[in-house]
Coordinates of C-alpha atoms and ligand atoms in Angstrom, one line a residue:
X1 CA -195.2 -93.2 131.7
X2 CA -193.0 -90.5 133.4
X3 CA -189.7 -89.9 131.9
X4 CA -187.5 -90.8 134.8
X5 CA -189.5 -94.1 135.0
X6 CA -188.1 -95.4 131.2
X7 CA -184.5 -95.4 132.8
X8 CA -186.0 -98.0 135.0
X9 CA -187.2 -100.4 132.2
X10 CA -186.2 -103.7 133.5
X11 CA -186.5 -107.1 131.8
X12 CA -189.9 -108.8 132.2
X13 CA -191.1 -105.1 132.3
X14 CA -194.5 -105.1 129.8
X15 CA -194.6 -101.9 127.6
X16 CA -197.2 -100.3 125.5
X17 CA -195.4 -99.3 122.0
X18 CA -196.2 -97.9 118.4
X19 CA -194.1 -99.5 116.0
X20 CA -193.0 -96.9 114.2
X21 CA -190.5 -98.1 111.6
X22 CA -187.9 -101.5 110.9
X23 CA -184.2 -102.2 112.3
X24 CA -181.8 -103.8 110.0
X25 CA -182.8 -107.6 111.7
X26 CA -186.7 -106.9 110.8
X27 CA -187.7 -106.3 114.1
X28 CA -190.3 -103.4 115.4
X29 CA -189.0 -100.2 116.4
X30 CA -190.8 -97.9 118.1
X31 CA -190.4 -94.8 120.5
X32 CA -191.5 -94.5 124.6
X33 CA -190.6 -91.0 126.3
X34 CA -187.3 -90.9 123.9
X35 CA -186.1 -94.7 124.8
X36 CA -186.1 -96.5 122.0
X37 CA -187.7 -100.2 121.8
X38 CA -186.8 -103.3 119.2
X39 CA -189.5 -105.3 119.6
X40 CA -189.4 -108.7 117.7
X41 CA -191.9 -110.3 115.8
X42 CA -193.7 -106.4 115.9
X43 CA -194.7 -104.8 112.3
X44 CA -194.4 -101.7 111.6
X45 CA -197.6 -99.6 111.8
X46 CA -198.7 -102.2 114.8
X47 CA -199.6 -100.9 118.3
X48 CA -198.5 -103.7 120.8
X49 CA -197.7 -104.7 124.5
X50 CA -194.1 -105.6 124.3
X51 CA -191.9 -107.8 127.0
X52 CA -188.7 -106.7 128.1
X53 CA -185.9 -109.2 126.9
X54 CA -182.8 -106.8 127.8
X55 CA -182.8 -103.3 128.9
X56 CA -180.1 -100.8 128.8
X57 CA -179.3 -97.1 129.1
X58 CA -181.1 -95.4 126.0
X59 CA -182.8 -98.4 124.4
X60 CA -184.1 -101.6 125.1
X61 CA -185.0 -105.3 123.2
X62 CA -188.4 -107.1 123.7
X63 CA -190.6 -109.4 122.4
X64 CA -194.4 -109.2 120.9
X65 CA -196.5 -109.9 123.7
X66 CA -200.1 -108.7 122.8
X67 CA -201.4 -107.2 119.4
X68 CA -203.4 -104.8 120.7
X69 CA -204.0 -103.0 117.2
X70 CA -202.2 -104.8 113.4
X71 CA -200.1 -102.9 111.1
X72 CA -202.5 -102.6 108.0
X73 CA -198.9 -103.9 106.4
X74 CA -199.6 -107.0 108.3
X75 CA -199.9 -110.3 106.9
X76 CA -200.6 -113.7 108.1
X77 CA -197.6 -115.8 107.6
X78 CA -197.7 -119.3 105.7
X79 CA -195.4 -120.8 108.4
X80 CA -196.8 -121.9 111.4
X81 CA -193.0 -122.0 113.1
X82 CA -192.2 -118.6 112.0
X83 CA -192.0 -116.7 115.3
X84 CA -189.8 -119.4 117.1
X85 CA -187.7 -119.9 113.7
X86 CA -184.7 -118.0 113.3
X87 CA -185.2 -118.5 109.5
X88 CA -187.7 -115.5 108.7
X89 CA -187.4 -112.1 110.0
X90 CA -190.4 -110.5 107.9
X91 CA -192.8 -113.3 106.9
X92 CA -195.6 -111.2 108.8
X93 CA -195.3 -107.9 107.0
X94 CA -196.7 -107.9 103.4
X95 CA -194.3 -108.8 100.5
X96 CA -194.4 -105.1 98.7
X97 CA -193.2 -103.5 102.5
X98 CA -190.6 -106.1 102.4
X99 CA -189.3 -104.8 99.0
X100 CA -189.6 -101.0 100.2
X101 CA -187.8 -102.3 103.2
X102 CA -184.7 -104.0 101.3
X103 CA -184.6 -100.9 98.9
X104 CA -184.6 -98.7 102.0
X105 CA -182.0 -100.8 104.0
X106 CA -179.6 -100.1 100.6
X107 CA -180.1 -96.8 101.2
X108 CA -179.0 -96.3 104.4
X109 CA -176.5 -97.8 104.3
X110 CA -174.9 -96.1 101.6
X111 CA -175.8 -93.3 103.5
X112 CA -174.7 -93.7 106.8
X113 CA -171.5 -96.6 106.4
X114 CA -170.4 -95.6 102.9
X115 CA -171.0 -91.8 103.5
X116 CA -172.7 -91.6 100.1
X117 CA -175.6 -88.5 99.5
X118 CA -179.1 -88.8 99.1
X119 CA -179.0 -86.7 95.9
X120 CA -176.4 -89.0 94.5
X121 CA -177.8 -92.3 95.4
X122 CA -181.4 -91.0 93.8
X123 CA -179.3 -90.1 90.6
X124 CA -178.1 -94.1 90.6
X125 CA -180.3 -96.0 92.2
X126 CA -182.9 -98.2 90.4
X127 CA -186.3 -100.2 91.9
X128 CA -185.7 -102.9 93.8
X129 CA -186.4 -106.3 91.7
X130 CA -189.0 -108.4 93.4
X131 CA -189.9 -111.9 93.1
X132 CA -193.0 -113.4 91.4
X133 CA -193.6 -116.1 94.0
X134 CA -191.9 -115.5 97.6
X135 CA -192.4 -118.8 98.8
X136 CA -190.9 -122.4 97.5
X137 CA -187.7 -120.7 95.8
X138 CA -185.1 -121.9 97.7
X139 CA -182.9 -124.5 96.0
X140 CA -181.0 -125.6 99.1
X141 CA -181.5 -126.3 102.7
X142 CA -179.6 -127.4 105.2
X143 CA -181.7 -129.6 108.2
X144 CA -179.8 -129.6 111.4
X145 CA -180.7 -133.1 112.9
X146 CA -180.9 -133.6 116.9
X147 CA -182.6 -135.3 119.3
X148 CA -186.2 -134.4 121.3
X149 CA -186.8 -134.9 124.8
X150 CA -188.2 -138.1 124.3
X151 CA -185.4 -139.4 122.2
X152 CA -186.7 -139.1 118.9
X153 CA -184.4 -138.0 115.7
X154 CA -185.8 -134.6 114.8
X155 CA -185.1 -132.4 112.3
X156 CA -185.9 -128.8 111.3
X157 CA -184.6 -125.0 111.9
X158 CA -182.8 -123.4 114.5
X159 CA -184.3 -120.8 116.1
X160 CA -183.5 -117.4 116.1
X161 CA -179.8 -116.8 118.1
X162 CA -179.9 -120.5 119.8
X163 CA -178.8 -124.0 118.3
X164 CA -182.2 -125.6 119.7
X165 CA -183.7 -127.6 116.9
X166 CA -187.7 -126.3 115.9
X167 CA -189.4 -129.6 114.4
X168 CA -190.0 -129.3 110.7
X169 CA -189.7 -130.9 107.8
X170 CA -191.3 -128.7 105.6
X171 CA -190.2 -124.9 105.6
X172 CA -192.4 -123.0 103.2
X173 CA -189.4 -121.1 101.4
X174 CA -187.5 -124.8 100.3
X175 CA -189.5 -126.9 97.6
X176 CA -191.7 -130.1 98.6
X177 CA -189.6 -132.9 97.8
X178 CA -187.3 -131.6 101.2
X179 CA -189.9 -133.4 103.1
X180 CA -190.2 -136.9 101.7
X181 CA -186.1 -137.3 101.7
X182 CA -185.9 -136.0 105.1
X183 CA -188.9 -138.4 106.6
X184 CA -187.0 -141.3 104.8
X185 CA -183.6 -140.6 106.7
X186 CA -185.3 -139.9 110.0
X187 CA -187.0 -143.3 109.8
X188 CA -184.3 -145.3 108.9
X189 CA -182.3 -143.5 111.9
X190 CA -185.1 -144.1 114.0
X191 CA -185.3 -148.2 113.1
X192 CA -181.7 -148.7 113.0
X193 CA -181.1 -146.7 116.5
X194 CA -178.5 -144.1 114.6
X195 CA -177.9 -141.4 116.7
X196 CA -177.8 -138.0 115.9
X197 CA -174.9 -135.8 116.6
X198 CA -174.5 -134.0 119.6
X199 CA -172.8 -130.3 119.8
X200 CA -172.1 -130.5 123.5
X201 CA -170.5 -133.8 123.6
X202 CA -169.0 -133.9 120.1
X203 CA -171.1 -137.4 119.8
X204 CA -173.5 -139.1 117.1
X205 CA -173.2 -139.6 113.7
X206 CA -175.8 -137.5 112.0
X207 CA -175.0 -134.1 112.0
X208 CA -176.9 -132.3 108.7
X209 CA -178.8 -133.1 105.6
X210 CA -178.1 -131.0 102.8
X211 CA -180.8 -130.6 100.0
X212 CA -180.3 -129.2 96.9
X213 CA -182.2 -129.5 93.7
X214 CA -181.6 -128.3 90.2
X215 CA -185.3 -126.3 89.4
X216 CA -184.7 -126.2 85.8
X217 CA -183.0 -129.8 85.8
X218 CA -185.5 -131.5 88.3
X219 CA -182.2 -133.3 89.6
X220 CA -181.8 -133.7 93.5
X221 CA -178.8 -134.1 95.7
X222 CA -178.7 -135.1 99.2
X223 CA -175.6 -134.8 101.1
X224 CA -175.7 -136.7 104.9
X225 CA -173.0 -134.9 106.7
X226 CA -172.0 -137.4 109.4
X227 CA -169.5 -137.1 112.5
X228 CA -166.9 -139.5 111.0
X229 CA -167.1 -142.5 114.3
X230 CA -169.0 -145.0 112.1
X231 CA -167.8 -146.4 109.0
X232 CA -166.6 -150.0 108.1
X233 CA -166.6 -152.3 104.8
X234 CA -170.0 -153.9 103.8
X235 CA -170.9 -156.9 102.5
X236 CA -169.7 -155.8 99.4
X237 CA -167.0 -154.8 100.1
X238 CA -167.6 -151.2 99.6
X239 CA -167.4 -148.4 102.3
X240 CA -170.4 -147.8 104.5
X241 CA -170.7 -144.4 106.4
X242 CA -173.9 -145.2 107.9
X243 CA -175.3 -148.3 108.5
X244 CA -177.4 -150.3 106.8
X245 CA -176.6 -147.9 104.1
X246 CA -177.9 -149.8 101.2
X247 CA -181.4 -150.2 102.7
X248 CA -181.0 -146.4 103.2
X249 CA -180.0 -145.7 99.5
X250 CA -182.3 -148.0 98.2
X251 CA -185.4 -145.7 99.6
X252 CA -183.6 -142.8 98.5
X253 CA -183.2 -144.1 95.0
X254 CA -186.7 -144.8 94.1
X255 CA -187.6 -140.8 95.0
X256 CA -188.4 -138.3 92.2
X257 CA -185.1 -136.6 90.9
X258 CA -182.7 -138.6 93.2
X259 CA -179.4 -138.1 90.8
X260 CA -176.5 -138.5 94.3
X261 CA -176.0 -139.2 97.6
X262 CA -173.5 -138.1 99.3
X263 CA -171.6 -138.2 102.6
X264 CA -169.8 -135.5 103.9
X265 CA -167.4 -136.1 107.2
X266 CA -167.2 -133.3 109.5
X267 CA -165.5 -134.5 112.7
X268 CA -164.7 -130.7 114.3
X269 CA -166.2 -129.3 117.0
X270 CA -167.6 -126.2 114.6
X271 CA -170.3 -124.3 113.4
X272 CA -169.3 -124.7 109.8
X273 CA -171.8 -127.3 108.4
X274 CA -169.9 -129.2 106.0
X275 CA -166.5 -131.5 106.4
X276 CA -164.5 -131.4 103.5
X277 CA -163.8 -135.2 102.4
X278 CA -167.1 -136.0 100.5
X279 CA -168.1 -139.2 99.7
X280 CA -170.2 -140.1 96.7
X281 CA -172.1 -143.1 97.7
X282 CA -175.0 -143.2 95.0
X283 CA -175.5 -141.6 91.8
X284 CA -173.9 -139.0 90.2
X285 CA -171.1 -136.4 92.2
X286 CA -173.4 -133.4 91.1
X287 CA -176.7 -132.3 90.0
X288 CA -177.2 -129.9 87.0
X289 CA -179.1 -126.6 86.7
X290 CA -179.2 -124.3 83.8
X291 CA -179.3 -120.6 84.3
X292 CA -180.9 -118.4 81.4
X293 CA -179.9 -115.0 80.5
X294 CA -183.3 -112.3 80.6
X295 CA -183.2 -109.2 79.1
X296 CA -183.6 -106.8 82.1
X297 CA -185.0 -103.7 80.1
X298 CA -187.7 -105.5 78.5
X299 CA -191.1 -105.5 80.9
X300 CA -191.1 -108.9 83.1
X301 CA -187.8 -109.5 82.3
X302 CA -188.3 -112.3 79.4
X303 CA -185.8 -114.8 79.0
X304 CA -183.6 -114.3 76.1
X305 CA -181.5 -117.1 74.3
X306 CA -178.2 -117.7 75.6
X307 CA -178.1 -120.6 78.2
X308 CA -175.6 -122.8 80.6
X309 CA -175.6 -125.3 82.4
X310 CA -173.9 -125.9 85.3
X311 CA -172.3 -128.8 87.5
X312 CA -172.7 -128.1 91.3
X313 CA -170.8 -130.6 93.7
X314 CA -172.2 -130.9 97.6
X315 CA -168.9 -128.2 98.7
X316 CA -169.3 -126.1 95.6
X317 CA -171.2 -122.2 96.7
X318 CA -174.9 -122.0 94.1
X319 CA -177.1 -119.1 94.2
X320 CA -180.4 -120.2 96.1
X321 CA -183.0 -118.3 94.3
X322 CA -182.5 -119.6 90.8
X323 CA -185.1 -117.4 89.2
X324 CA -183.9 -114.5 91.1
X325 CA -180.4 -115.5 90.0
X326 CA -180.6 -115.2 86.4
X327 CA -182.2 -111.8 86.8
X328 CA -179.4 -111.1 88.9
X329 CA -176.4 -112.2 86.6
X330 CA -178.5 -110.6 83.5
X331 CA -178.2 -107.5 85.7
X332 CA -174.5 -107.7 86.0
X333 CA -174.0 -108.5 82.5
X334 CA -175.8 -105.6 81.2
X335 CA -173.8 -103.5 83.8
X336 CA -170.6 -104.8 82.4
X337 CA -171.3 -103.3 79.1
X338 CA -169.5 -106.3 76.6
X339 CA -168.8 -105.6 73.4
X340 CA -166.7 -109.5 72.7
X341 CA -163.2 -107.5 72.6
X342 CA -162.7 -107.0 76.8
X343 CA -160.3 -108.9 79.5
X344 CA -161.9 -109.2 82.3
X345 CA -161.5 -111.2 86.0
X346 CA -164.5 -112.8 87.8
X347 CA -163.3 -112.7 91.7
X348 CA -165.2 -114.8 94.2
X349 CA -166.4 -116.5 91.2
X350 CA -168.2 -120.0 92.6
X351 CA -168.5 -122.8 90.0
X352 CA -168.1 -119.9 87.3
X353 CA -171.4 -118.8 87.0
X354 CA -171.5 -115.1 86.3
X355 CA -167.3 -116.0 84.5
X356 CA -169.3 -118.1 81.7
X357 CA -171.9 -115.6 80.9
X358 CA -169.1 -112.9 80.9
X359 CA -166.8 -115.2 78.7
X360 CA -170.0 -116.0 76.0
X361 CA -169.6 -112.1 75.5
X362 CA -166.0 -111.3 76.0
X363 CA -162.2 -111.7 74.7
X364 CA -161.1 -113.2 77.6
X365 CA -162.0 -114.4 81.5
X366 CA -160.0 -115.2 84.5
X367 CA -161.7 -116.8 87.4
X368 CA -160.6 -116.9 91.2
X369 CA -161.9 -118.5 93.7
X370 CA -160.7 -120.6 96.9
X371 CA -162.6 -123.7 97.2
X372 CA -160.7 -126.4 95.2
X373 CA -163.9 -128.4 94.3
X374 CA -165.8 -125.3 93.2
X375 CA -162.9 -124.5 90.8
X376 CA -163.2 -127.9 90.0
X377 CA -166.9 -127.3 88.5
X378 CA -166.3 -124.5 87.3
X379 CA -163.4 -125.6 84.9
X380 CA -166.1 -128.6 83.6
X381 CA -168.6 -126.8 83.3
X382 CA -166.6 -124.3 80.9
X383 CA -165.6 -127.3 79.4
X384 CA -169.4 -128.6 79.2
X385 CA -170.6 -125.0 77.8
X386 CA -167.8 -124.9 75.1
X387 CA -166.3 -122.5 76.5
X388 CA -162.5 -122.1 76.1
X389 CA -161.8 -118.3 77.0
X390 CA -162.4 -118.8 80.3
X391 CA -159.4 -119.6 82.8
X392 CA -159.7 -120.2 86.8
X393 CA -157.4 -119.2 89.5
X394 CA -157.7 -121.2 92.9
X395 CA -156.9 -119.4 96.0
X396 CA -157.8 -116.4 98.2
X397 CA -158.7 -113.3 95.5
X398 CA -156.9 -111.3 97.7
X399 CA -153.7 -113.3 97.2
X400 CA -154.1 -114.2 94.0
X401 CA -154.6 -110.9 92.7
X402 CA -152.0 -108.7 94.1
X403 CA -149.2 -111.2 92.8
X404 CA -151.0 -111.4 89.5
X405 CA -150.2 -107.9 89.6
X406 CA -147.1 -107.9 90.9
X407 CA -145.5 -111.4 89.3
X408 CA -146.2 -109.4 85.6
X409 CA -145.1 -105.9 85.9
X410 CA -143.1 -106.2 83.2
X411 CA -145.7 -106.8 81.0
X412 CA -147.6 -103.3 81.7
X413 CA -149.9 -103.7 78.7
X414 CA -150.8 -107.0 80.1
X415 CA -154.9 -107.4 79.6
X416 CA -155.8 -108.7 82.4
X417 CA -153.1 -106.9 84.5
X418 CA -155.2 -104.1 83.4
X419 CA -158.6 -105.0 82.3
X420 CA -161.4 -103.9 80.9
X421 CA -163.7 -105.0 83.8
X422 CA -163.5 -105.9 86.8
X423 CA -166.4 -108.6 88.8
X424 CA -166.4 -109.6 92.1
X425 CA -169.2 -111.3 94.3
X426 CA -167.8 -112.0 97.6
X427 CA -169.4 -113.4 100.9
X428 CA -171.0 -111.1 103.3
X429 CA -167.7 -110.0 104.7
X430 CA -167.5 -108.3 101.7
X431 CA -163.7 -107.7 99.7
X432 CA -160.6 -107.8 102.0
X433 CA -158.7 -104.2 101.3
X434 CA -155.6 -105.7 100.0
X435 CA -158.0 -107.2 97.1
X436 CA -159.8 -103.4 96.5
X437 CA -156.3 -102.5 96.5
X438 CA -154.9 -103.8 93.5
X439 CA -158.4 -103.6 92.0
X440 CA -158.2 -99.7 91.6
X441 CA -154.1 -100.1 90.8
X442 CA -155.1 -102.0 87.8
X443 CA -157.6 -99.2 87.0
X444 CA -160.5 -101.3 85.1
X445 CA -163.0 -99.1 83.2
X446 CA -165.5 -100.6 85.2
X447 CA -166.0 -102.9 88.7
X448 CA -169.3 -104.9 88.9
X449 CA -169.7 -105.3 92.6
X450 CA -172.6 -108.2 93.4
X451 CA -173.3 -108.3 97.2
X452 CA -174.9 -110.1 99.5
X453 CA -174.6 -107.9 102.3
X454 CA -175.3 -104.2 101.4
X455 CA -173.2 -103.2 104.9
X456 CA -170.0 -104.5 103.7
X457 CA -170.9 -103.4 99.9
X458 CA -171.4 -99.6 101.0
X459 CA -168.4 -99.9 102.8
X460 CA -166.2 -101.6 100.3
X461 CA -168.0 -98.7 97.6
X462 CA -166.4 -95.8 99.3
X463 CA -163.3 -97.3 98.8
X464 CA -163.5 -97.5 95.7
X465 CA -165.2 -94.0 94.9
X466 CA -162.0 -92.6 96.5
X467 CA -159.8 -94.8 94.7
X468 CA -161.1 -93.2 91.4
X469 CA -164.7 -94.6 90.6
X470 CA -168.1 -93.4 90.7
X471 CA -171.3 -95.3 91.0
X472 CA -173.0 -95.5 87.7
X473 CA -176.5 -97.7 88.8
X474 CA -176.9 -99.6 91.6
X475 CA -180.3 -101.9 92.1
X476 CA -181.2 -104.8 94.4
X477 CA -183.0 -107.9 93.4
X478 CA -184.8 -109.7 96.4
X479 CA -183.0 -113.1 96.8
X480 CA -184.5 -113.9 100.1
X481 CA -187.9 -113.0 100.7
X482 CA -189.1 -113.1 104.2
X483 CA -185.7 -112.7 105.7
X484 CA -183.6 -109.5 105.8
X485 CA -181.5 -110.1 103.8
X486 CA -180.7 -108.8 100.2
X487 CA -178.7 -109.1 97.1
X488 CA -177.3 -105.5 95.0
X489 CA -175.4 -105.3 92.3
X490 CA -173.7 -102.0 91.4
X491 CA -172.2 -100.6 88.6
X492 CA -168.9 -98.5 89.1
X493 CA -167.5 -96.5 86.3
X494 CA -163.7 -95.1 86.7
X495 CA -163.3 -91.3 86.4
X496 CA -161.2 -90.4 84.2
X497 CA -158.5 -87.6 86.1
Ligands
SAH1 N1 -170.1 -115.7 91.8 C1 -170.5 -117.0 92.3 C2 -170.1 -117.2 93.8 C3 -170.5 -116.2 94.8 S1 -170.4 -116.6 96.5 C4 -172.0 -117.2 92.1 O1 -172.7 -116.3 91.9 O2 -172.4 -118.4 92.1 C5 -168.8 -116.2 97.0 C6 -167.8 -117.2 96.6 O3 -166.5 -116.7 97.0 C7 -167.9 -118.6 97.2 O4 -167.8 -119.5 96.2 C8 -166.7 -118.7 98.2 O5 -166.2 -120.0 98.2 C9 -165.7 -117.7 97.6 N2 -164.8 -117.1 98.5 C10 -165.0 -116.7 99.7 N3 -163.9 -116.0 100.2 C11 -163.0 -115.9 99.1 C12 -161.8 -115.3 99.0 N4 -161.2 -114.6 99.9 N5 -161.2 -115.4 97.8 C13 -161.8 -116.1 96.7 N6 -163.0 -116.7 96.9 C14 -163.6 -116.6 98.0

């Protein structure tokens, strides 16, 4: 094709392309005449006809059309939905490319957002930690619940950039009990004439089911988040959310690992899944897991002996790859270096996951984080652990600790207005600056930094460096497999001046 010809890609416009390499969303990228092509659903090292979805000056997005030679990276994926789900991004290229993918996403970005070198990110960087088993290791999952063209309830996945519903009941990355619970609550929706919820006309009941299960615990929670309109006394004078509830728990009950049933009420007009008034209508108000500590320099990773167990309630933020979790946390506990004398804060900290570990090898640990009922587990389950050096702030951390800081300036000594370490393990926005701020005022020996986003982390890190830090290790643990997305934890050490 002539060069003046690729300005003139339009949409609809079919396009034969060499996939050439992966963008940060897992699609194909390859090269025509010096125009540049995402194509999705393309693996790199495939040559393919790709459809135009949106053209534009210098690049354009498209769609796998025909296969007209596979990536020897190419795999076939377990899922049958996977193209139309917006769930996986990578489920067709093999498992070891997706790890040198991650590892290679981390590294660009540190490059090219945090302004880091390649000479100093070799010096730091360690492999990428992969998991054993990338299917079946999700904990959680959250089942959108509609309505088909022929009226049925339906559940399943999004797909990719839309709200329109893709039928299934059982993803391959969530574990097998997800299917039963769901086929129980679509059937007694479907008998009883319950509607689902309806994002255009803010009507219906059913919005999402929320699944979570505790691997180590075998204990299951299900969490029916309903648009507030039905709800009335039953016969027994207890609250129903949804009717003919008891019939509903009563199947519920008899599955494997039932332990609660929850409603949750979200009545906005919002993307955010869960309402905030919960309602336990069965069982227990949380499940258990336990979380193991491994010893990360020993081949495999073997489990070591300290362990904790943990309360999680239906609003409370839990890891989703538990296996890949404990790596993770062993990661940032070796990083933090404990000796049992240090003060150290836990920002962003959940139910008090990686704060307990820390505590179990510390002086003292202080806790922030802004969800009242995850504050609320995290201060039983230090309780449960026996542990009693562990304290928990609620409230933004970027409130919380600039007038800790502040507040106590006449104690200057103060431990934890200058500790020994500090964590944080924010959500994918990353740290707000005011929160980095009085980080590097209260000059820690070292910052942990867990991310979930390696954009925001690289970012955030150059703020740092320049406030007085350098990156001591850095290494990513693959939380996600087949999506793009990836978990780091980094190790910052302050310079002395
Ligand atoms: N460290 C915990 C939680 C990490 S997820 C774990 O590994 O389980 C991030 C947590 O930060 C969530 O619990 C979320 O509710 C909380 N959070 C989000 N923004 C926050 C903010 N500005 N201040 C404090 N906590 C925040």
């Amino acid at each position: 094709m002539g060069k003046h010809m690729c300005q003139h890609f339009k949409k609809n416009d079919i396009v034969t392309v060499a996939i050439e390499d992966i963008g940060t969303e897992g699609e194909g990228i390859g090269r025509v005449d010096g125009f540049t092509l995402f194509v999705k659903d393309a693996v790199m090292g495939d040559v393919v006809e790709a459809r135009i979805t949106k053209a534009k000056k210098q690049y354009a997005y498209a769609r796998l059309e025909r296969l007209l030679s596979a990536s020897p990276f190419r795999t076939s994926p377990r899922c049958p939905h996977y193209r139309q789900c917006g769930g996986c991004q990578l489920q067709a290229l093999d498992y070891a490319r997706q790890l040198e993918f991650k590892q290679q996403k981390v590294i660009n970005h540190l490059i090219r957002i945090g302004g880091f070198d390649r000479s100093e990110i070799d010096g730091v960087i360690e492999p990428i930690i992969g998991m054993e088993e990338p299917y079946r290791y999700r904990n959680k999952a959250q089942y959108p619940v509609g309505t088909d063209r022929e009226g049925h309830v339906v559940t399943g996945f999004y797909a990719g950039r839309t709200h329109t519903i893709v039928p299934n009941t059982d993803c391959c990355l969530g574990v097998e009990e997800n299917r039963e619970i769901l086929e129980v609550i679509i059937a007694h929706m479907e008998k009883y004439l319950i509607t689902s919820y309806d994002e255009t006309t803010g009507r219906g009941l059913v919005r999402h089911i929320l699944i979570r299960k505790g691997f180590s615990t075998g204990e299951i929670m299900v969490c029916v988040v309903i648009n507030g309109g039905w709800s009335r006394k039953g016969f027994s004078g207890r609250e129903e959310y949804i009717p003919h509830q008891s019939e509903l728990l009563s199947e519920l009950a008899v599955l494997s690992g039932m332990t609660s049933v929850s409603v949750s009420i979200n009545t906005e007009k919002t993307n955010v899944i869960m309402g905030k008034e919960i309602h336990t209508i069965w069982g227990s108000p949380v499940i258990h897991d336990m979380i193991h500590v491994r010893d990360m320099r020993r081949e495999g990773f073997p489990r070591t002996g300290q362990k904790l167990t943990f309360a999680i309630s239906p609003l409370s933020f839990y890891q989703v790859n538990p296996i890949q979790t404990e790596k993770l946390y062993s990661l940032a506990l070796e990083y933090a270096g404990l000796t049992g004398q240090e003060a150290l804060w836990d920002l962003y900290c959940g139910i008090g996951t990686i704060s307990l570990f820390l505590a179990s090898k510390a002086r003292q640990v202080c806790g922030v984080e802004m969800i009242p009922q995850a504050v609320e587990d995290a201060r039983a389950n230090a309780r449960e652990n026996g542990i009693s050096n562990a304290l928990f702030y609620m409230g933004k951390a970027e409130e919380v600790l600039p007038s800790f800081y502040e507040d106590n300036q006449k104690y200057e000594q103060s431990d934890l207005r200058h500790p020994d370490v500090i964590v944080v393990d924010p959500p994918r926005k990353g740290c707000d600056s005011a929160c980095l701020r009085t980080m590097i005022e209260m000059r820690p020996n070292r910052i942990i930094y867990v991310s979930c986003d390696s954009a925001t982390l690289a970012r955030d890190l150059r703020i740092l460096c320049d406030g007085g830090y350098k990156m001591e290790k850095i290494r990513a643990v693959d939380q996600f497999g087949h999506t793009v997305h990836v978990e780091v934890a980094c190790c910052l050490q302050r310079v002395i001046s």
